[in-house]
């Protein structure tokens, strides 16, 4: 596999406020994010040569790239609609990066927008039923609850120990989100609050599950050679990995229920391109897909942040807090931003971009001396994962 390490850079990003945006439509959210990015990059809409647009939910006939074309007046340029479940935003971003690296374009936009609240999508839903024999009406919380109970069993955790570990992840993310002005949920919680919350699907309670939300985020990308003509502190793409499992993991004989191949493979490819040998030591921070608290726990191990079966020890020691050795979900993650699907990957990268520039919105949120940051989304049944690694120095 080839590499585009240090060939492209992000020169501007924008992110809307996430939450219940009943008074705004998709176009309003796109404008909110895009004009922040234009100002950040010091460009105008006329400078955009192509756009990769990410959204999951759409009318029956689809919406193609009309949100970007109509809302941002990006007429007469290529606008490519992308839908890849929860990884949609990341893959739109990475497609835009590859287009610039290929030499086809000099300045492009990756835009993710989602208005989940208007759809009435309840999150829990009525179940998936994606196979006529093996299952009927299985829900996302139900699936990840099975992951949690198998993890507890495999690594010798009692139900109480497992629940306590997940509660500490929830407390960390809510503490981080409480400081983030653009987050949907900004409430701190205690371990006791998490443990006593209503059960959604045992052992996952209310605070183990991310919510639905509305939001938009975007990035402006150019070549690494031209980046410093736009700004003095561009952020360079160091590596990426995308992996789609050949079949739904839950149907594969021998599936461990404690690890996902797509997570392992996407991170390995990203590390190889970035030249990272020890992610636990070399990464400065990470934004990972915490759709459920158990998902974040599994990612610690699938991404090599923690040894197999030892993530609990790192959670107990505070290794993944803002003050820890590898801060994870510094902005509160999906837990506090919710998960407007098409926007999430770009929102997570927005946090990495700001942190690597030393420009977190509040001094107490800024990670000290960051060098490399990772963002990740994981989605589908779940079946696919996207990982991007960025750095603030060109190699």
Coordinates of C-alpha atoms in Angstrom, one line a residue:
X1 CA 0.0 0.0 0.0
X2 CA 1.3 3.5 -0.9
X3 CA 1.5 6.5 1.4
X4 CA 0.4 10.1 1.4
X5 CA 2.2 10.9 4.7
X6 CA 3.0 14.7 4.8
X7 CA 1.6 15.3 1.3
X8 CA -1.6 17.2 2.4
X9 CA -2.5 19.5 5.2
X10 CA -5.6 20.9 6.9
X11 CA -5.5 24.7 6.7
X12 CA -9.0 25.5 8.2
X13 CA -11.7 23.8 10.2
X14 CA -15.2 24.7 11.5
X15 CA -17.7 23.0 13.8
X16 CA -21.2 24.0 14.6
X17 CA -22.7 23.8 18.1
X18 CA -24.0 20.2 18.5
X19 CA -27.4 19.5 20.2
X20 CA -31.1 19.7 19.6
X21 CA -31.0 22.3 16.8
X22 CA -34.7 22.5 16.2
X23 CA -34.5 26.0 14.8
X24 CA -31.9 25.1 12.2
X25 CA -31.9 23.0 9.0
X26 CA -29.0 21.1 7.4
X27 CA -28.1 24.1 5.3
X28 CA -27.9 26.4 8.4
X29 CA -25.6 23.9 10.1
X30 CA -23.4 23.7 7.0
X31 CA -23.1 27.4 6.8
X32 CA -22.3 27.6 10.5
X33 CA -19.4 25.2 10.2
X34 CA -18.1 26.3 6.7
X35 CA -17.9 30.0 7.4
X36 CA -15.9 29.3 10.5
X37 CA -13.5 27.2 8.4
X38 CA -13.3 29.9 5.6
X39 CA -12.3 32.5 8.2
X40 CA -9.9 30.1 9.8
X41 CA -8.2 29.4 6.5
X42 CA -8.4 32.9 5.2
X43 CA -10.2 31.9 2.0
X44 CA -13.6 32.4 0.4
X45 CA -16.1 29.9 -1.0
X46 CA -15.0 30.7 -4.5
X47 CA -11.6 29.2 -3.7
X48 CA -13.0 25.7 -3.1
X49 CA -12.4 23.5 -6.1
X50 CA -14.3 20.4 -5.0
X51 CA -16.3 19.2 -2.1
X52 CA -16.8 15.8 -0.4
X53 CA -20.1 15.9 1.5
X54 CA -21.0 13.4 4.2
X55 CA -24.5 12.6 5.5
X56 CA -26.3 9.3 6.4
X57 CA -29.9 10.2 6.7
X58 CA -31.6 11.4 3.5
X59 CA -35.0 11.5 1.8
X60 CA -36.1 8.4 -0.2
X61 CA -34.7 9.9 -3.4
X62 CA -31.5 11.0 -1.7
X63 CA -30.1 14.5 -1.5
X64 CA -26.7 14.1 -3.3
X65 CA -24.6 17.2 -2.7
X66 CA -27.5 19.7 -2.6
X67 CA -26.8 20.9 1.0
X68 CA -23.3 22.0 0.0
X69 CA -24.3 23.3 -3.4
X70 CA -27.4 25.3 -2.3
X71 CA -26.3 26.3 1.2
X72 CA -22.7 27.2 0.4
X73 CA -23.2 28.2 -3.2
X74 CA -20.6 25.8 -4.4
X75 CA -22.0 25.6 -7.9
X76 CA -20.2 24.2 -10.9
X77 CA -17.7 22.2 -9.0
X78 CA -17.6 18.5 -8.2
X79 CA -19.6 17.7 -5.0
X80 CA -19.4 14.0 -4.0
X81 CA -21.9 12.6 -1.6
X82 CA -20.5 10.0 0.8
X83 CA -22.3 7.5 3.0
X84 CA -20.5 4.9 5.0
X85 CA -22.5 4.5 8.2
X86 CA -20.8 6.1 11.2
X87 CA -17.4 6.5 9.3
X88 CA -19.0 8.7 6.7
X89 CA -17.3 12.0 7.9
X90 CA -13.9 10.4 8.2
X91 CA -14.1 8.8 4.7
X92 CA -15.3 12.1 3.1
X93 CA -12.2 13.8 4.8
X94 CA -9.8 11.1 3.6
X95 CA -11.2 11.0 0.1
X96 CA -10.7 14.8 -0.1
X97 CA -7.1 14.3 1.2
X98 CA -6.4 11.6 -1.5
X99 CA -7.8 13.9 -4.2
X100 CA -5.4 16.7 -3.2
X101 CA -2.5 14.3 -2.9
X102 CA -3.2 13.0 -6.4
X103 CA -2.7 16.5 -7.8
X104 CA -6.3 16.8 -9.1
X105 CA -7.1 19.7 -6.9
X106 CA -5.3 22.3 -4.8
X107 CA -8.0 23.4 -2.3
X108 CA -11.0 21.3 -1.4
X109 CA -13.7 21.0 1.3
X110 CA -14.8 18.0 3.3
X111 CA -18.2 18.7 4.9
X112 CA -20.3 16.5 7.2
X113 CA -23.9 17.5 8.2
X114 CA -26.6 15.5 10.0
X115 CA -30.0 16.5 11.4
X116 CA -30.9 13.3 13.4
X117 CA -33.4 15.0 15.7
X118 CA -35.7 15.9 12.8
X119 CA -35.9 12.3 11.6
X120 CA -37.4 11.0 14.8
X121 CA -34.7 8.4 14.9
X122 CA -34.8 7.1 18.5
X123 CA -31.4 5.6 18.7
X124 CA -32.7 2.4 20.4
X125 CA -35.0 1.8 17.4
X126 CA -37.0 -1.3 17.1
X127 CA -34.0 -3.5 16.4
X128 CA -32.0 -4.3 13.3
X129 CA -33.1 -7.7 12.1
X130 CA -30.3 -7.8 9.5
X131 CA -30.4 -11.5 9.1
X132 CA -33.5 -13.7 8.6
X133 CA -32.2 -16.6 10.6
X134 CA -29.7 -15.6 13.1
X135 CA -31.5 -12.7 14.7
X136 CA -34.7 -10.8 15.0
X137 CA -34.9 -7.2 16.2
X138 CA -31.5 -6.9 17.8
X139 CA -30.7 -3.3 18.9
X140 CA -27.4 -1.5 19.0
X141 CA -27.4 -1.4 22.8
X142 CA -28.3 -5.0 22.9
X143 CA -25.3 -5.9 20.6
X144 CA -22.8 -3.9 22.7
X145 CA -24.3 -5.3 25.9
X146 CA -23.3 -8.8 24.7
X147 CA -19.8 -7.4 24.0
X148 CA -19.6 -6.1 27.5
X149 CA -20.7 -9.2 29.3
X150 CA -18.4 -11.4 27.2
X151 CA -15.5 -8.9 28.0
X152 CA -16.2 -9.2 31.7
X153 CA -16.3 -13.0 31.4
X154 CA -13.2 -13.3 29.3
X155 CA -11.0 -11.1 31.5
X156 CA -12.4 -12.3 34.9
X157 CA -14.3 -9.1 35.9
X158 CA -17.3 -9.5 38.1
X159 CA -20.4 -7.6 37.0
X160 CA -19.7 -5.0 39.7
X161 CA -16.0 -4.6 38.6
X162 CA -17.1 -4.3 34.9
X163 CA -19.8 -1.8 35.6
X164 CA -17.4 0.3 37.7
X165 CA -14.8 0.3 34.9
X166 CA -17.4 1.5 32.4
X167 CA -18.7 4.1 34.8
X168 CA -15.2 5.6 35.1
X169 CA -15.0 6.1 31.3
X170 CA -18.4 7.8 31.4
X171 CA -17.3 10.1 34.3
X172 CA -14.1 11.0 32.3
X173 CA -16.0 11.9 29.1
X174 CA -18.6 13.9 30.9
X175 CA -15.9 15.8 32.8
X176 CA -14.2 16.6 29.5
X177 CA -17.5 17.5 27.8
X178 CA -18.5 19.9 30.6
X179 CA -15.7 22.2 29.5
X180 CA -16.5 22.1 25.8
X181 CA -18.8 25.0 24.7
X182 CA -20.0 23.2 21.5
X183 CA -20.9 19.9 23.2
X184 CA -24.6 18.8 23.4
X185 CA -24.3 17.5 27.0
X186 CA -22.1 19.6 29.4
X187 CA -23.1 17.9 32.7
X188 CA -20.5 16.4 35.0
X189 CA -21.6 13.1 36.6
X190 CA -20.3 10.9 39.4
X191 CA -19.5 7.1 39.4
X192 CA -22.5 6.7 41.7
X193 CA -24.8 8.5 39.2
X194 CA -23.6 6.3 36.4
X195 CA -24.0 3.1 38.4
X196 CA -27.6 4.0 39.5
X197 CA -28.8 5.1 36.1
X198 CA -31.7 3.3 34.4
X199 CA -30.5 0.2 32.5
X200 CA -30.9 0.3 28.7
X201 CA -29.6 -3.2 28.0
X202 CA -27.7 -5.0 30.8
X203 CA -25.0 -4.1 31.8
X204 CA -25.3 -0.8 29.8
X205 CA -27.1 2.0 31.5
X206 CA -28.2 5.4 30.4
X207 CA -24.8 7.0 30.7
X208 CA -23.1 4.1 28.8
X209 CA -24.9 5.1 25.6
X210 CA -24.3 8.2 23.4
X211 CA -27.3 10.2 22.3
X212 CA -28.7 11.5 19.1
X213 CA -27.8 15.0 18.1
X214 CA -27.7 17.6 15.2
X215 CA -24.4 19.1 14.0
X216 CA -22.0 19.9 11.2
X217 CA -18.2 20.1 10.9
X218 CA -15.8 20.6 8.0
X219 CA -12.2 20.8 6.9
X220 CA -10.3 22.7 4.2
X221 CA -7.4 20.7 2.7
X222 CA -4.5 21.7 0.5
X223 CA -1.1 20.4 -0.5
X224 CA 1.6 20.3 2.2
X225 CA 3.8 22.5 0.0
X226 CA 1.2 25.3 -0.2
X227 CA -0.1 25.0 3.3
X228 CA 2.1 27.6 4.9
X229 CA 1.1 30.2 2.3
X230 CA -2.3 30.1 4.0
X231 CA -1.3 29.9 7.6
X232 CA 1.7 29.3 9.9
X233 CA 0.3 26.3 11.7
X234 CA -1.2 23.8 9.3
X235 CA -1.9 20.3 10.5
X236 CA -0.4 17.5 8.3
X237 CA -2.0 14.1 7.6
X238 CA 0.5 11.5 8.8
X239 CA -1.4 8.3 8.1
X240 CA -4.8 6.7 7.7
X241 CA -6.4 3.3 7.6
X242 CA -9.9 2.2 6.5
X243 CA -11.1 -1.4 7.0
X244 CA -14.4 -3.0 6.1
X245 CA -15.0 -6.5 7.5
X246 CA -15.9 -9.1 4.9
X247 CA -19.0 -10.1 6.9
X248 CA -20.9 -9.0 9.9
X249 CA -18.6 -10.0 12.8
X250 CA -21.4 -11.4 14.9
X251 CA -22.2 -14.0 12.3
X252 CA -18.6 -15.3 11.9
X253 CA -17.9 -18.5 13.6
X254 CA -15.2 -18.0 16.3
X255 CA -15.9 -14.3 16.7
X256 CA -14.4 -13.4 20.1
X257 CA -16.9 -10.7 21.1
X258 CA -14.0 -8.8 22.7
X259 CA -12.3 -7.4 19.5
X260 CA -13.2 -6.2 16.0
X261 CA -10.9 -7.0 13.0
X262 CA -11.9 -3.6 11.4
X263 CA -10.6 -1.7 14.4
X264 CA -7.3 -3.7 14.5
X265 CA -6.7 -3.5 10.8
X266 CA -7.6 0.2 10.3
X267 CA -5.3 1.3 13.2
X268 CA -2.4 -0.9 12.1
X269 CA -2.5 0.6 8.6
X270 CA -2.6 4.1 9.9
X271 CA 0.3 3.4 12.2
X272 CA 2.3 1.9 9.4
X273 CA 1.8 5.0 7.2
X274 CA 2.6 7.4 10.0
X275 CA 5.6 5.4 11.1
X276 CA 4.2 4.8 14.6
X277 CA 5.7 1.8 16.4
X278 CA 4.3 2.4 19.9
X279 CA 0.9 4.3 19.8
X280 CA 0.6 4.3 23.6
X281 CA 3.9 6.3 23.9
X282 CA 3.9 8.2 20.6
X283 CA 0.4 9.6 20.3
X284 CA -0.4 12.8 22.2
X285 CA -4.2 12.4 22.2
X286 CA -7.0 10.4 20.6
X287 CA -10.7 10.9 19.7
X288 CA -12.3 7.5 19.4
X289 CA -15.7 6.1 18.7
X290 CA -17.4 5.9 22.1
X291 CA -20.9 5.1 20.9
X292 CA -21.0 3.0 24.0
X293 CA -18.6 3.0 27.0
X294 CA -17.7 -0.7 26.2
X295 CA -16.7 0.3 22.7
X296 CA -14.2 2.8 24.0
X297 CA -12.8 0.1 26.3
X298 CA -12.4 -2.3 23.4
X299 CA -10.7 0.4 21.3
X300 CA -8.1 0.9 24.0
X301 CA -7.0 -2.7 23.3
X302 CA -7.7 -3.0 19.6
X303 CA -5.6 0.2 18.9
X304 CA -2.7 -0.9 21.1
X305 CA -3.2 1.8 23.8
X306 CA -3.5 -1.0 26.5
X307 CA -2.4 -4.6 26.5
X308 CA -5.1 -7.2 26.0
X309 CA -7.3 -7.6 29.1
X310 CA -5.5 -4.7 30.8
X311 CA -7.5 -1.7 29.9
X312 CA -9.2 -1.7 33.3
X313 CA -5.9 -1.0 34.9
X314 CA -5.3 2.0 32.7
X315 CA -8.8 3.3 33.4
X316 CA -8.3 2.9 37.1
X317 CA -5.0 4.8 37.0
X318 CA -6.5 7.7 35.0
X319 CA -4.2 7.0 32.0
X320 CA -6.8 8.3 29.5
X321 CA -7.9 11.4 31.4
X322 CA -6.8 14.9 30.2
X323 CA -3.9 14.8 32.7
X324 CA -3.0 11.2 31.9
X325 CA -0.4 9.6 29.6
X326 CA -2.7 9.4 26.6
X327 CA -5.8 11.6 26.9
X328 CA -8.8 10.1 25.0
X329 CA -12.0 12.0 24.0
X330 CA -10.8 15.3 25.4
X331 CA -13.9 17.1 24.1
X332 CA -16.3 14.6 25.7
X333 CA -16.6 12.3 22.7
X334 CA -19.8 11.0 21.3
X335 CA -21.0 10.7 24.9
X336 CA -21.2 14.5 25.2
X337 CA -21.6 15.6 21.5
X338 CA -24.1 13.0 20.5
X339 CA -23.7 11.2 17.2
X340 CA -25.0 13.1 14.2
X341 CA -23.6 10.4 12.0
X342 CA -22.3 12.2 8.9
X343 CA -20.7 14.9 11.0
X344 CA -19.0 13.0 13.8
X345 CA -15.7 12.0 12.1
X346 CA -15.0 15.6 11.1
X347 CA -16.1 16.9 14.5
X348 CA -13.6 14.5 16.2
X349 CA -10.8 15.7 13.8
X350 CA -11.7 19.3 14.6
X351 CA -10.7 18.6 18.2
X352 CA -7.4 17.0 17.1
X353 CA -6.7 20.0 14.8
X354 CA -7.3 22.6 17.5
X355 CA -5.3 20.7 20.1
X356 CA -2.3 20.2 17.8
X357 CA -2.4 24.0 17.1
X358 CA -2.5 24.7 20.8
X359 CA -5.8 26.5 20.3
X360 CA -8.3 24.6 22.4
X361 CA -11.1 27.0 23.3
X362 CA -10.3 27.0 27.0
X363 CA -6.8 26.8 28.6
X364 CA -7.8 24.0 30.9
X365 CA -8.8 21.9 27.9
X366 CA -5.5 22.3 26.2
X367 CA -3.2 19.2 26.1
X368 CA 0.4 20.1 26.9
X369 CA 2.9 19.9 24.0
X370 CA 0.8 17.7 21.6
X371 CA 2.6 16.3 18.5
X372 CA 0.5 13.6 17.1
X373 CA -3.3 13.0 17.4
X374 CA -5.6 10.2 16.2
X375 CA -9.3 10.4 15.3
X376 CA -11.5 7.3 14.7
X377 CA -15.1 6.3 13.8
X378 CA -16.4 2.8 13.8
X379 CA -19.8 1.9 12.4
X380 CA -22.3 -0.2 10.6
X381 CA -23.5 -3.5 12.1
X382 CA -20.5 -2.7 13.2
X383 CA -18.4 -3.7 10.3
X384 CA -16.1 -0.8 9.3
X385 CA -13.6 1.5 10.9
X386 CA -11.7 4.6 9.8
X387 CA -8.6 6.0 11.5
X388 CA -6.7 9.3 10.7
X389 CA -3.5 10.5 12.3
X390 CA -2.4 14.1 12.2
X391 CA 0.8 16.0 13.3
X392 CA 1.8 19.6 13.7
X393 CA 5.2 19.2 12.1
X394 CA 6.0 18.2 8.5
X395 CA 8.4 15.3 8.4

